Short mmCIF file of C-alpha atoms and ligand atoms in Angstrom, two decimals:
data_model
loop_
_atom_site.label_atom_id
_atom_site.label_comp_id
_atom_site.label_asym_id
_atom_site.label_seq_id
_atom_site.Cartn_x
_atom_site.Cartn_y
_atom_site.Cartn_z
CA MET A 6 32.18 -6.82 15.00
CA ASN A 7 31.39 -3.46 13.39
CA GLN A 8 28.32 -1.95 15.09
CA SER A 9 27.25 -0.44 11.79
CA LEU A 10 26.91 -3.81 10.09
CA LEU A 11 23.36 -4.90 10.78
CA SER A 12 21.97 -8.32 9.98
CA ALA A 13 19.04 -8.66 7.62
CA PRO A 14 15.79 -9.80 9.23
CA SER A 15 14.14 -12.95 7.91
CA GLY A 16 10.56 -14.21 7.95
CA ALA A 17 7.44 -12.26 7.00
CA LEU A 18 7.90 -8.91 5.25
CA LYS A 19 6.07 -6.96 7.94
CA ILE A 20 7.07 -3.57 9.30
CA PRO A 21 6.73 -3.31 13.11
CA TYR A 22 4.40 -0.59 14.46
CA SER A 23 7.25 0.81 16.49
CA PRO A 24 10.98 0.36 15.97
CA ALA A 25 12.61 -2.48 17.89
CA THR A 26 15.29 -0.18 19.30
CA LYS A 27 15.36 3.59 19.52
CA VAL A 28 18.85 4.98 19.80
CA VAL A 29 18.07 8.63 19.16
CA VAL A 30 14.66 9.90 20.13
CA CYS A 31 13.39 12.65 17.84
CA ASP A 32 10.03 14.09 18.67
CA TYR A 33 10.22 16.80 16.06
CA PRO A 34 10.95 16.32 13.27
CA PRO A 35 10.07 12.63 13.55
CA LYS A 36 13.03 10.40 12.83
CA PHE A 37 13.63 9.65 9.15
CA SER A 38 15.15 6.39 7.88
CA LEU A 39 16.34 6.37 4.31
CA ILE A 40 17.07 3.05 2.59
CA LEU A 41 19.50 2.73 -0.30
CA PRO A 42 19.17 -0.64 -2.01
CA THR A 43 22.44 -1.45 -3.74
CA TYR A 44 23.84 -3.99 -6.12
CA ASN A 45 27.23 -3.27 -7.67
CA GLU A 46 27.20 0.43 -6.85
CA ALA A 47 30.84 0.67 -5.72
CA GLY A 48 31.45 3.63 -8.05
CA ASN A 49 28.57 5.67 -6.62
CA ILE A 50 28.40 4.84 -2.95
CA LYS A 51 30.90 7.32 -1.53
CA ASN A 52 29.51 10.17 -3.55
CA ILE A 53 25.88 9.61 -2.67
CA ILE A 54 26.51 9.12 1.06
CA GLU A 55 28.46 12.35 1.15
CA ILE A 56 25.73 14.32 -0.64
CA LEU A 57 22.87 12.80 1.37
CA SER A 58 24.62 13.29 4.71
CA GLN A 59 25.44 16.92 3.97
CA LEU A 60 21.89 17.63 2.95
CA LEU A 61 20.20 15.85 5.86
CA ASP A 62 22.70 17.20 8.40
CA GLN A 63 21.54 20.66 7.43
CA TYR A 64 17.88 19.84 7.31
CA MET A 65 17.37 17.50 10.28
CA PRO A 66 20.64 17.02 12.21
CA GLY A 67 20.63 13.98 14.46
CA CYS A 68 17.15 12.95 13.34
CA TYR A 69 17.90 10.64 10.46
CA GLU A 70 19.69 7.45 9.54
CA ILE A 71 20.80 5.99 6.22
CA ILE A 72 20.66 2.24 5.72
CA ILE A 73 22.37 0.58 2.78
CA VAL A 74 20.93 -2.83 1.98
CA ASP A 75 23.36 -4.58 -0.31
CA ASP A 76 22.84 -8.02 -1.82
CA ASN A 77 26.42 -9.16 -1.33
CA SER A 78 27.58 -7.28 -4.44
CA PRO A 79 30.55 -8.88 -6.26
CA ASP A 80 32.10 -5.38 -6.47
CA TYR A 81 32.11 -5.18 -2.64
CA THR A 82 29.73 -2.21 -2.38
CA TRP A 83 28.86 -3.35 1.17
CA LYS A 84 32.53 -3.31 2.19
CA LEU A 85 33.11 0.18 0.82
CA ALA A 86 29.94 1.34 2.55
CA LEU A 87 31.11 -0.17 5.82
CA GLU A 88 34.38 1.71 5.57
CA LEU A 89 32.41 4.95 5.29
CA THR A 90 30.61 4.37 8.59
CA SER A 91 33.54 5.71 10.64
CA ASN A 92 32.95 9.14 9.07
CA TYR A 93 29.18 8.86 9.01
CA PRO A 94 27.84 7.48 12.30
CA GLN A 95 24.27 7.73 11.01
CA LEU A 96 25.11 5.22 8.27
CA HIS A 97 24.33 1.51 8.70
CA VAL A 98 24.96 -1.34 6.32
CA VAL A 99 23.13 -4.59 5.75
CA ARG A 100 24.87 -7.28 3.72
CA ARG A 101 22.26 -9.78 2.57
CA VAL A 102 23.36 -13.22 1.53
CA ASP A 103 20.22 -15.34 1.83
CA GLU A 104 17.78 -13.17 -0.08
CA LYS A 105 17.97 -11.06 -3.24
CA GLY A 106 15.92 -8.42 -5.05
CA LEU A 107 15.28 -4.71 -4.93
CA SER A 108 11.84 -4.62 -3.28
CA THR A 109 12.63 -7.04 -0.49
CA ALA A 110 15.90 -5.18 0.15
CA VAL A 111 13.90 -2.01 0.81
CA ILE A 112 11.43 -3.76 3.12
CA ARG A 113 14.21 -5.51 5.07
CA GLY A 114 15.79 -2.10 5.56
CA TRP A 115 12.53 -0.61 6.82
CA GLN A 116 12.11 -3.54 9.21
CA ILE A 117 15.26 -2.64 11.10
CA ALA A 118 14.82 1.12 10.70
CA GLN A 119 14.21 3.35 13.70
CA GLY A 120 12.33 6.12 11.93
CA GLU A 121 8.67 7.04 11.85
CA ILE A 122 9.15 8.22 8.27
CA LEU A 123 10.56 5.53 5.98
CA GLY A 124 12.10 6.43 2.64
CA VAL A 125 13.87 4.91 -0.33
CA ILE A 126 16.23 6.36 -2.94
CA ASP A 127 18.39 4.77 -5.66
CA ALA A 128 22.11 4.72 -4.94
CA ASP A 129 23.19 5.63 -8.48
CA LEU A 130 22.42 9.37 -8.18
CA GLN A 131 19.60 9.17 -10.71
CA HIS A 132 17.28 10.50 -8.01
CA PRO A 133 18.26 14.10 -7.19
CA PRO A 134 18.91 14.18 -3.42
CA GLU A 135 17.65 17.78 -3.02
CA VAL A 136 14.09 16.56 -3.70
CA LEU A 137 14.24 14.81 -0.30
CA LYS A 138 13.57 18.14 1.41
CA LYS A 139 10.38 18.71 -0.55
CA LEU A 140 9.24 15.15 0.14
CA LEU A 141 9.92 15.60 3.86
CA GLU A 142 7.92 18.84 3.81
CA GLU A 143 4.96 16.97 2.33
CA MET A 144 5.21 14.37 5.09
CA ASP A 145 5.35 17.17 7.61
CA ARG A 146 2.11 18.54 6.16
CA GLY A 147 0.49 15.19 6.92
CA ALA A 148 0.88 13.04 3.81
CA ASP A 149 0.96 9.28 4.39
CA LEU A 150 2.97 8.78 1.22
CA ALA A 151 5.11 11.36 -0.60
CA VAL A 152 6.30 10.33 -4.06
CA ALA A 153 8.88 11.91 -6.35
CA SER A 154 7.24 11.89 -9.77
CA ARG A 155 8.61 12.28 -13.29
CA HIS A 156 5.16 12.95 -14.68
CA ILE A 157 4.01 16.14 -12.99
CA GLU A 158 5.16 19.76 -13.24
CA GLY A 159 8.90 19.96 -12.63
CA GLY A 160 9.36 16.31 -13.57
CA GLY A 161 10.87 14.47 -16.53
CA VAL A 162 13.47 12.03 -17.78
CA SER A 163 16.81 13.18 -19.14
CA GLU A 164 17.95 10.95 -21.98
CA TRP A 165 15.66 7.98 -22.28
CA SER A 166 15.38 6.15 -25.59
CA ILE A 167 12.00 6.05 -27.31
CA LEU A 168 11.77 2.33 -26.48
CA ARG A 169 12.29 2.93 -22.76
CA ARG A 170 9.74 5.78 -22.72
CA PHE A 171 7.27 3.55 -24.54
CA LEU A 172 7.83 0.62 -22.16
CA SER A 173 7.48 2.86 -19.12
CA ARG A 174 4.19 4.40 -20.34
CA GLY A 175 2.96 0.99 -21.54
CA ALA A 176 3.60 -0.45 -18.10
CA GLN A 177 1.63 2.40 -16.55
CA ILE A 178 -1.35 1.85 -18.87
CA LEU A 179 -1.28 -1.88 -18.12
CA GLY A 180 -1.29 -1.02 -14.44
CA LEU A 181 -4.32 1.22 -14.97
CA ILE A 182 -6.18 -1.64 -16.62
CA ILE A 183 -5.32 -4.32 -14.05
CA LEU A 184 -5.24 -2.25 -10.87
CA PRO A 185 -7.06 1.05 -11.60
CA GLU A 186 -7.93 1.92 -8.00
CA VAL A 187 -4.24 1.93 -7.06
CA ILE A 188 -2.43 3.07 -10.21
CA SER A 189 -4.79 6.00 -10.87
CA ARG A 190 -3.78 7.54 -7.54
CA LEU A 191 -0.18 7.94 -8.72
CA SER A 192 1.12 9.98 -11.65
CA ASP A 193 4.34 7.94 -11.58
CA PRO A 194 3.61 4.48 -10.18
CA MET A 195 7.03 3.25 -11.37
CA SER A 196 8.86 5.70 -9.12
CA GLY A 197 11.45 4.20 -6.80
CA TYR A 198 11.90 7.44 -4.91
CA PHE A 199 9.41 8.07 -2.12
CA MET A 200 8.71 8.08 1.59
CA VAL A 201 5.91 6.63 3.66
CA ARG A 202 4.69 6.89 7.22
CA ARG A 203 5.57 3.78 9.27
CA SER A 204 2.02 3.60 10.65
CA ALA A 205 0.61 3.48 7.10
CA ILE A 206 2.40 0.26 6.17
CA ALA A 207 2.74 -1.44 9.53
CA CYS A 208 -0.82 -2.67 9.10
CA LYS A 209 -0.05 -5.27 6.42
CA THR A 210 2.32 -8.03 5.47
CA LEU A 211 3.94 -6.93 2.23
CA SER A 212 4.54 -9.35 -0.59
CA PRO A 213 6.15 -7.69 -3.61
CA VAL A 214 7.45 -9.34 -6.76
CA GLY A 215 10.44 -7.68 -8.42
CA TYR A 216 11.23 -3.98 -8.67
CA LYS A 217 8.11 -1.91 -8.06
CA ILE A 218 7.94 -1.43 -4.33
CA LEU A 219 5.81 1.74 -4.59
CA ILE A 220 2.87 -0.16 -6.09
CA GLU A 221 3.04 -2.65 -3.22
CA VAL A 222 3.03 0.13 -0.65
CA ALA A 223 0.19 2.05 -2.33
CA ALA A 224 -1.91 -1.09 -2.78
CA ARG A 225 -1.49 -2.73 0.61
CA GLY A 226 -0.78 0.26 2.84
CA CYS A 227 -3.41 2.18 4.79
CA ILE A 228 -2.87 5.35 2.80
CA SER A 229 -5.31 8.23 2.61
CA TRP A 230 -3.14 11.17 1.61
CA ILE A 231 -0.66 10.89 -1.26
CA ALA A 232 1.54 13.89 -2.11
CA GLU A 233 3.71 14.21 -5.21
CA VAL A 234 6.80 16.26 -5.99
CA GLY A 235 8.24 16.62 -9.50
CA TYR A 236 11.80 15.49 -10.27
CA VAL A 237 13.97 14.84 -13.30
CA PHE A 238 15.37 11.32 -13.52
CA LYS A 239 19.06 11.80 -14.26
CA GLU A 240 21.55 9.66 -16.12
CA ARG A 241 23.53 7.10 -14.17
CA GLN A 242 26.79 8.49 -12.77
CA ASP A 243 28.64 5.18 -12.65
CA GLY A 244 28.01 1.44 -12.86
CA GLU A 245 25.36 -0.41 -14.83
CA SER A 246 21.59 -0.67 -14.84
CA LYS A 247 20.13 -3.92 -13.51
CA VAL A 248 16.91 -3.58 -15.46
CA THR A 249 16.23 -6.49 -17.85
CA TRP A 250 13.14 -8.00 -19.45
CA LYS A 251 12.73 -10.10 -16.30
CA GLN A 252 11.62 -6.94 -14.46
CA TYR A 253 8.79 -6.35 -16.93
CA VAL A 254 7.53 -9.92 -16.50
CA GLU A 255 7.77 -9.61 -12.72
CA TYR A 256 5.85 -6.34 -12.89
CA ILE A 257 2.90 -8.04 -14.59
CA GLN A 258 3.08 -10.90 -12.06
CA HIS A 259 3.07 -8.33 -9.27
CA LEU A 260 0.01 -6.51 -10.66
CA LEU A 261 -1.91 -9.79 -10.99
CA ARG A 262 -1.00 -10.88 -7.49
CA LEU A 263 -2.26 -7.58 -6.08
CA ARG A 264 -5.43 -7.77 -8.18
CA LEU A 265 -6.22 -11.19 -6.76
CA SER A 266 -5.55 -10.27 -3.17
CA ILE A 267 -7.56 -7.02 -3.39
CA SER A 268 -10.47 -8.79 -5.09
CA ALA A 269 -10.40 -11.57 -2.50
CA ARG A 270 -12.03 -9.26 0.04
CA PHE A 271 -14.84 -8.39 -2.39
CA ILE A 272 -15.44 -12.08 -3.18
CA GLN A 273 -15.64 -12.82 0.57
CA PHE A 274 -18.11 -9.94 0.95
CA GLY A 275 -20.24 -11.39 -1.87
CA LEU A 276 -20.22 -14.88 -0.32
CA VAL A 277 -21.28 -13.46 3.04
CA GLY A 278 -24.07 -11.61 1.21
CA LEU A 279 -25.33 -14.95 -0.11
CA THR A 280 -25.50 -16.44 3.40
CA GLY A 281 -27.53 -13.34 4.32
CA VAL A 282 -30.06 -14.15 1.59
CA VAL A 283 -30.49 -17.66 3.04
CA VAL A 284 -30.96 -16.31 6.59
CA ASP A 285 -33.49 -13.74 5.33
CA MET A 286 -35.51 -16.37 3.41
CA VAL A 287 -35.52 -18.95 6.20
CA PHE A 288 -36.63 -16.44 8.85
CA LEU A 289 -39.22 -14.87 6.57
CA TYR A 290 -40.73 -18.33 6.18
CA LEU A 291 -40.52 -19.23 9.90
CA LEU A 292 -41.98 -15.90 11.01
CA SER A 293 -44.70 -15.30 8.43
CA ASP A 294 -45.87 -18.74 7.41
CA GLU A 295 -49.05 -20.14 8.92
CA THR A 296 -47.15 -23.28 9.95
CA GLY A 297 -44.64 -21.04 11.79
CA LEU A 298 -45.40 -17.97 13.91
CA GLY A 299 -47.87 -16.53 11.39
CA LEU A 300 -46.80 -12.89 11.97
CA PRO A 301 -47.82 -10.15 9.50
CA LEU A 302 -45.62 -10.03 6.36
CA THR A 303 -44.04 -6.57 6.88
CA ARG A 304 -43.10 -7.24 10.50
CA SER A 305 -41.69 -10.66 9.54
CA LYS A 306 -39.67 -9.12 6.71
CA ILE A 307 -38.18 -6.42 8.98
CA ILE A 308 -37.10 -9.00 11.59
CA ALA A 309 -35.75 -11.40 8.93
CA ALA A 310 -33.81 -8.61 7.22
CA GLU A 311 -32.31 -7.44 10.51
CA LEU A 312 -31.24 -10.99 11.37
CA ALA A 313 -29.63 -11.26 7.93
CA VAL A 314 -27.84 -7.97 8.55
CA ILE A 315 -26.51 -9.25 11.90
CA ASN A 316 -25.45 -12.54 10.26
CA ASN A 317 -23.60 -10.66 7.53
CA PHE A 318 -22.02 -8.31 10.01
CA LEU A 319 -20.64 -11.13 12.16
CA TRP A 320 -19.14 -12.95 9.18
CA ASN A 321 -17.68 -9.77 7.71
CA ASP A 322 -16.31 -8.68 11.05
CA CYS A 323 -14.55 -12.01 11.67
CA TRP A 324 -13.64 -12.95 8.13
CA THR A 325 -13.91 -10.41 5.29
CA PHE A 326 -12.54 -7.49 7.31
CA GLY A 327 -11.09 -9.60 10.15
CA ASP A 328 -7.62 -8.08 9.82
CA ILE A 329 -9.05 -4.60 10.37
CA SER A 330 -11.45 -5.62 13.18
CA ARG A 331 -8.62 -7.20 15.15
CA ARG A 332 -6.95 -3.81 15.25
CA GLN A 333 -10.06 -2.20 16.72
CA PRO A 334 -10.92 -4.57 19.58
CA GLY A 335 -13.56 -4.10 22.27
CA LYS A 336 -17.36 -4.31 22.44
CA ARG A 337 -17.83 -0.56 21.91
CA GLN A 338 -15.85 -0.57 18.68
CA ARG A 339 -17.74 -3.62 17.45
CA LEU A 340 -21.10 -2.01 18.25
CA LYS A 341 -20.01 1.09 16.37
CA ARG A 342 -19.15 -1.00 13.33
CA LEU A 343 -22.49 -2.85 13.58
CA THR A 344 -24.41 0.46 13.70
CA LYS A 345 -22.60 1.79 10.65
CA PHE A 346 -23.11 -1.52 8.83
CA ASN A 347 -26.83 -1.36 9.60
CA LEU A 348 -27.14 2.19 8.31
CA ILE A 349 -25.27 1.33 5.13
CA CYS A 350 -27.54 -1.69 4.58
CA MET A 351 -30.57 0.58 4.94
CA LEU A 352 -29.10 2.99 2.43
CA GLY A 353 -28.44 -0.04 0.22
CA LEU A 354 -32.12 -0.99 0.41
CA ILE A 355 -33.19 2.51 -0.62
CA LEU A 356 -30.69 2.48 -3.52
CA ASN A 357 -31.90 -0.97 -4.53
CA VAL A 358 -35.52 0.20 -4.81
CA LEU A 359 -34.40 3.33 -6.67
CA PHE A 360 -32.28 1.42 -9.22
CA LEU A 361 -35.01 -1.17 -9.67
CA ASN A 362 -37.55 1.50 -10.55
CA VAL A 363 -35.20 3.33 -12.91
CA PHE A 364 -34.28 0.12 -14.76
CA VAL A 365 -37.90 -1.04 -15.06
CA SER A 366 -39.74 2.24 -15.72
CA ILE A 367 -37.16 4.19 -17.71
CA LEU A 368 -34.97 1.54 -19.33
CA ASN A 369 -37.78 -1.03 -19.74
CA TYR A 370 -35.78 -3.94 -18.28
CA SER A 371 -37.65 -6.99 -17.06
CA LYS A 372 -38.38 -7.04 -13.32
CA TYR A 373 -35.90 -9.84 -12.61
CA SER A 374 -32.96 -8.71 -14.70
CA ALA A 375 -33.43 -5.19 -13.31
CA ASN A 376 -33.39 -6.56 -9.77
CA LEU A 377 -30.24 -8.60 -10.46
CA LEU A 378 -28.49 -5.56 -11.88
CA ALA A 379 -29.66 -3.39 -8.99
CA ILE A 380 -28.40 -5.96 -6.44
CA SER A 381 -24.99 -6.11 -8.18
CA LEU A 382 -24.63 -2.34 -8.14
CA VAL A 383 -25.77 -2.06 -4.55
CA THR A 384 -23.32 -4.81 -3.49
CA VAL A 385 -20.44 -2.79 -4.95
CA CYS A 386 -21.70 0.39 -3.19
CA ASN A 387 -22.22 -1.50 0.06
CA PHE A 388 -18.75 -2.98 -0.10
CA TRP A 389 -17.14 0.37 -0.79
CA PHE A 390 -19.06 2.24 1.92
CA ASN A 391 -18.35 -0.47 4.48
CA LEU A 392 -14.67 -0.54 3.62
CA LYS A 393 -14.46 3.24 3.94
CA LEU A 394 -16.77 3.67 6.96
CA SER A 395 -17.56 0.58 9.02
CA TRP A 396 -14.15 -1.07 8.86
CA ARG A 397 -12.18 2.10 8.28
CA VAL A 398 -8.82 2.02 10.01
CA THR A 399 -9.25 4.58 12.75
CA GLU A 400 -6.81 3.47 15.39
CA ILE A 401 -3.28 2.31 14.98
CA ASP A 402 -1.94 0.37 17.90
N1 LIG B 22 19.81 -4.74 -2.82
C1 LIG B 22 19.53 -4.70 -4.12
N2 LIG B 22 19.55 -3.54 -4.80
C2 LIG B 22 19.27 -3.54 -6.12
C3 LIG B 22 18.95 -4.72 -6.84
N3 LIG B 22 18.73 -4.39 -8.13
C4 LIG B 22 18.91 -3.06 -8.23
N4 LIG B 22 19.24 -2.55 -7.03
C5 LIG B 22 19.52 -1.14 -6.68
O1 LIG B 22 18.29 -0.43 -6.87
C6 LIG B 22 18.54 0.84 -7.44
C7 LIG B 22 17.82 0.95 -8.78
O2 LIG B 22 18.34 0.01 -9.70
P1 LIG B 22 18.74 0.40 -11.20
O3 LIG B 22 19.36 -0.78 -11.86
O4 LIG B 22 19.52 1.65 -11.18
O5 LIG B 22 17.33 0.63 -11.86
P2 LIG B 22 16.74 1.92 -12.56
O6 LIG B 22 17.29 3.15 -11.92
O7 LIG B 22 15.26 1.75 -12.59
O8 LIG B 22 17.27 1.78 -14.03
P3 LIG B 22 18.44 2.58 -14.81
O9 LIG B 22 17.88 3.90 -15.22
O10 LIG B 22 18.70 1.71 -15.97
O11 LIG B 22 19.59 2.71 -13.86
C8 LIG B 22 20.05 0.98 -7.51
O12 LIG B 22 20.52 1.60 -6.35
C9 LIG B 22 20.51 -0.46 -7.59
O13 LIG B 22 21.82 -0.65 -7.09
C10 LIG B 22 18.93 -5.94 -6.11
O14 LIG B 22 18.66 -7.01 -6.63
N5 LIG B 22 19.21 -5.88 -4.77
MG1 LIG B 23 19.24 3.48 -11.80
#
């Protein structure tokens, strides 16, 4: 069997923290794996492999691999690609028969890749290969994600119809409405030309629908630094576009799926907050009431509040942010998270009092509606601060 024909992985779409096998070890530059998803690209494949190999041989000889993931194209793209492997030892081919679709093709390629930097480029030469260098430079500077963008300086589209421009911009605006915290970080969220650090996406199981793999990566990955490089989207050299209306429907489905899964954490956080209210009330009663311990009110409140904080912390640590906690095991790490959580709760209390006073004294709200509004705002702040500080991903195993 040809050594360059790799089989497609199955099961969960999860990128391993380190490659299963490491044939060539590259300490610097870190090894780069570039995926080319293909479907009926027989007319382009030879050309693009030649251009990419020449370019990368100059820039990072011996430190890259190219993986074509073909969905059993009727025009035998995979076979042509396989024939090229004798001239290009860094080229590998995956012929998928059990699964289809652009986004999953890219992820399957990354799953078997050996690189620390994982990239994707279209095989139809619409993505100018020379931009790869600039993207790699951004990764070298420390970016977690480097995206080739049509919507920044140096970027553009060559000959798109007004309808296609309108649909592309419309899709972006829709993305901004449904998923603002993700889409607003990217000038060109529809780009299919980018690279990402393995460690930034190995933290999550990916679950894309359809074409837009970048949105999946930006939404689910652990990505702090995004860099962008302008590029002009060229006309197809050969073959036909696979874009149909189905892709637009899948895009909306994808956005909604991401919205739900991102909001799920906030809903969990809110539910845990409610259990905290119950703990606080019950202990306030037990500690301060004459039939209980009969302690002074302030002391009782401080103890009850602290118990509620510990209750909330334990639930959040196991449940709301359980996936992150499991990656930072050990008592010391847990204590660190508890300390930060406590401090943020204290800050939350100060903010709560501040908001309450502003709403009542300046805006003339009633005491109770002002308190409800203040609690809602503080919950959002608390959630955000905890996500960014207490359960921040600090260590990648
Ligand atoms: N493996 C795999 N690759 C695909 C699939 N659909 C598209 N591709 C590849 O993904 C890349 C982008 O697809 P295109 O159809 O060119 O999409 P596009 O560039 O957004 O649209 P055009 O400008 O119309 O070409 C190309 O390399 C395609 O061969 C698929 O279902 N499976
Ligand atoms: Mg194309």
